[in-house]
Amino acid sequence: MVASAIPVASIFPAELTALRSAGIVIGLLLIAYAVWRRRSLRNADVLLLGLTGLALLIVSGTEIVDGLLSAFSFEKGNGGRILGLAVFAIFVLFVLILRALAVGARNARQLSAALEGLAWEEFRQAHLPERFEGRIAILVPAYNEAENIGVVLDQMPAEVCGVRTEVLVVDDGSRDG
């Protein structure tokens, strides 16, 4: 009985197509960009760029992902490999979108906190906390309300439930004076 050798797939593709070549070039460019800009980018961004470039090099320059794609029934031929890679790429893009949304929300919270801090500091420097101490503060936003604000202020009560009121009109960049 002769033992037949099972052919082992090569780790590198038999031919280097234009699509694979473009993937290798883009992967190398991503890694080079991450290394070049590592001092100006955040560590997470450098890591993300490096891993993306490495993943693109692995997908484009090797046959390693064929085992993973076969496990999900994406067989070689008839565009099965490309379709499988597209499905996984969509999943990765979804994760990246979630990350971008989280970063955007964090930036919005930080900006909001900074603006609130600046507003409080301006309010404090104008000695307004003393003016409102022991009183009910009525905050009136007035954007482009120059012709109506007088009527509105005249209707404000001088006191509510026996407590004096103070009115603060906030005008953020109105064009009507």
Short mmCIF file of C-alpha atoms in Angstrom, two decimals, residues 32-100:
data_model
loop_
_atom_site.label_atom_id
_atom_site.label_comp_id
_atom_site.label_asym_id
_atom_site.label_seq_id
_atom_site.Cartn_x
_atom_site.Cartn_y
_atom_site.Cartn_z
CA ALA A 32 4.25 53.34 5.96
CA TYR A 33 1.78 56.16 6.67
CA ALA A 34 1.17 54.84 10.20
CA VAL A 35 4.90 54.69 10.89
CA TRP A 36 5.56 58.11 9.31
CA ARG A 37 2.75 59.87 11.23
CA ARG A 38 3.08 57.91 14.51
CA ARG A 39 4.08 61.01 16.50
CA SER A 40 1.13 63.14 15.38
CA LEU A 41 -1.58 60.44 15.45
CA ARG A 42 -3.11 58.91 18.55
CA ASN A 43 -1.81 55.47 19.49
CA ALA A 44 -5.17 53.87 18.71
CA ASP A 45 -5.14 55.37 15.20
CA VAL A 46 -1.57 54.20 14.53
CA LEU A 47 -2.51 50.72 15.73
CA LEU A 48 -5.68 50.72 13.62
CA LEU A 49 -3.80 51.83 10.49
CA GLY A 50 -1.04 49.29 11.07
CA LEU A 51 -3.48 46.43 11.64
CA THR A 52 -5.51 47.44 8.59
CA GLY A 53 -2.38 47.49 6.44
CA LEU A 54 -1.25 44.13 7.83
CA ALA A 55 -4.69 42.60 7.25
CA LEU A 56 -4.69 43.91 3.68
CA LEU A 57 -1.23 42.43 3.11
CA ILE A 58 -2.36 39.05 4.47
CA VAL A 59 -5.55 39.03 2.40
CA SER A 60 -3.85 40.22 -0.79
CA GLY A 61 -0.51 38.46 -0.61
CA THR A 62 -1.30 35.08 0.92
CA GLU A 63 -3.79 32.23 0.82
CA ILE A 64 -4.13 32.16 4.62
CA VAL A 65 -7.70 33.48 4.68
CA ASP A 66 -8.98 30.70 2.40
CA GLY A 67 -9.38 28.39 5.41
CA LEU A 68 -11.51 30.95 7.22
CA LEU A 69 -13.56 31.64 4.12
CA SER A 70 -14.09 27.90 3.54
CA ALA A 71 -15.40 27.55 7.10
CA PHE A 72 -18.14 30.02 6.16
CA SER A 73 -18.83 28.22 2.83
CA PHE A 74 -17.15 30.82 0.65
CA GLU A 75 -15.33 28.51 -1.77
CA LYS A 76 -12.68 29.48 -4.30
CA GLY A 77 -13.87 30.20 -7.80
CA ASN A 78 -16.84 32.05 -9.27
CA GLY A 79 -16.16 35.07 -7.07
CA GLY A 80 -16.70 33.18 -3.80
CA ARG A 81 -13.46 34.45 -2.24
CA ILE A 82 -14.20 38.06 -3.18
CA LEU A 83 -17.77 37.75 -1.90
CA GLY A 84 -16.55 36.31 1.40
CA LEU A 85 -13.99 39.07 1.80
CA ALA A 86 -16.67 41.65 1.03
CA VAL A 87 -18.93 40.21 3.75
CA PHE A 88 -16.12 40.36 6.30
CA ALA A 89 -15.15 43.85 5.11
CA ILE A 90 -18.72 45.05 5.70
CA PHE A 91 -18.56 43.68 9.24
CA VAL A 92 -15.24 45.46 9.83
CA LEU A 93 -16.70 48.70 8.43
CA PHE A 94 -19.65 48.36 10.79
CA VAL A 95 -17.27 48.07 13.75
CA LEU A 96 -15.31 51.10 12.49
CA ILE A 97 -18.53 53.12 12.18
CA LEU A 98 -19.43 52.24 15.77
CA ARG A 99 -15.95 53.37 16.85
CA ALA A 100 -16.31 56.64 14.92
#
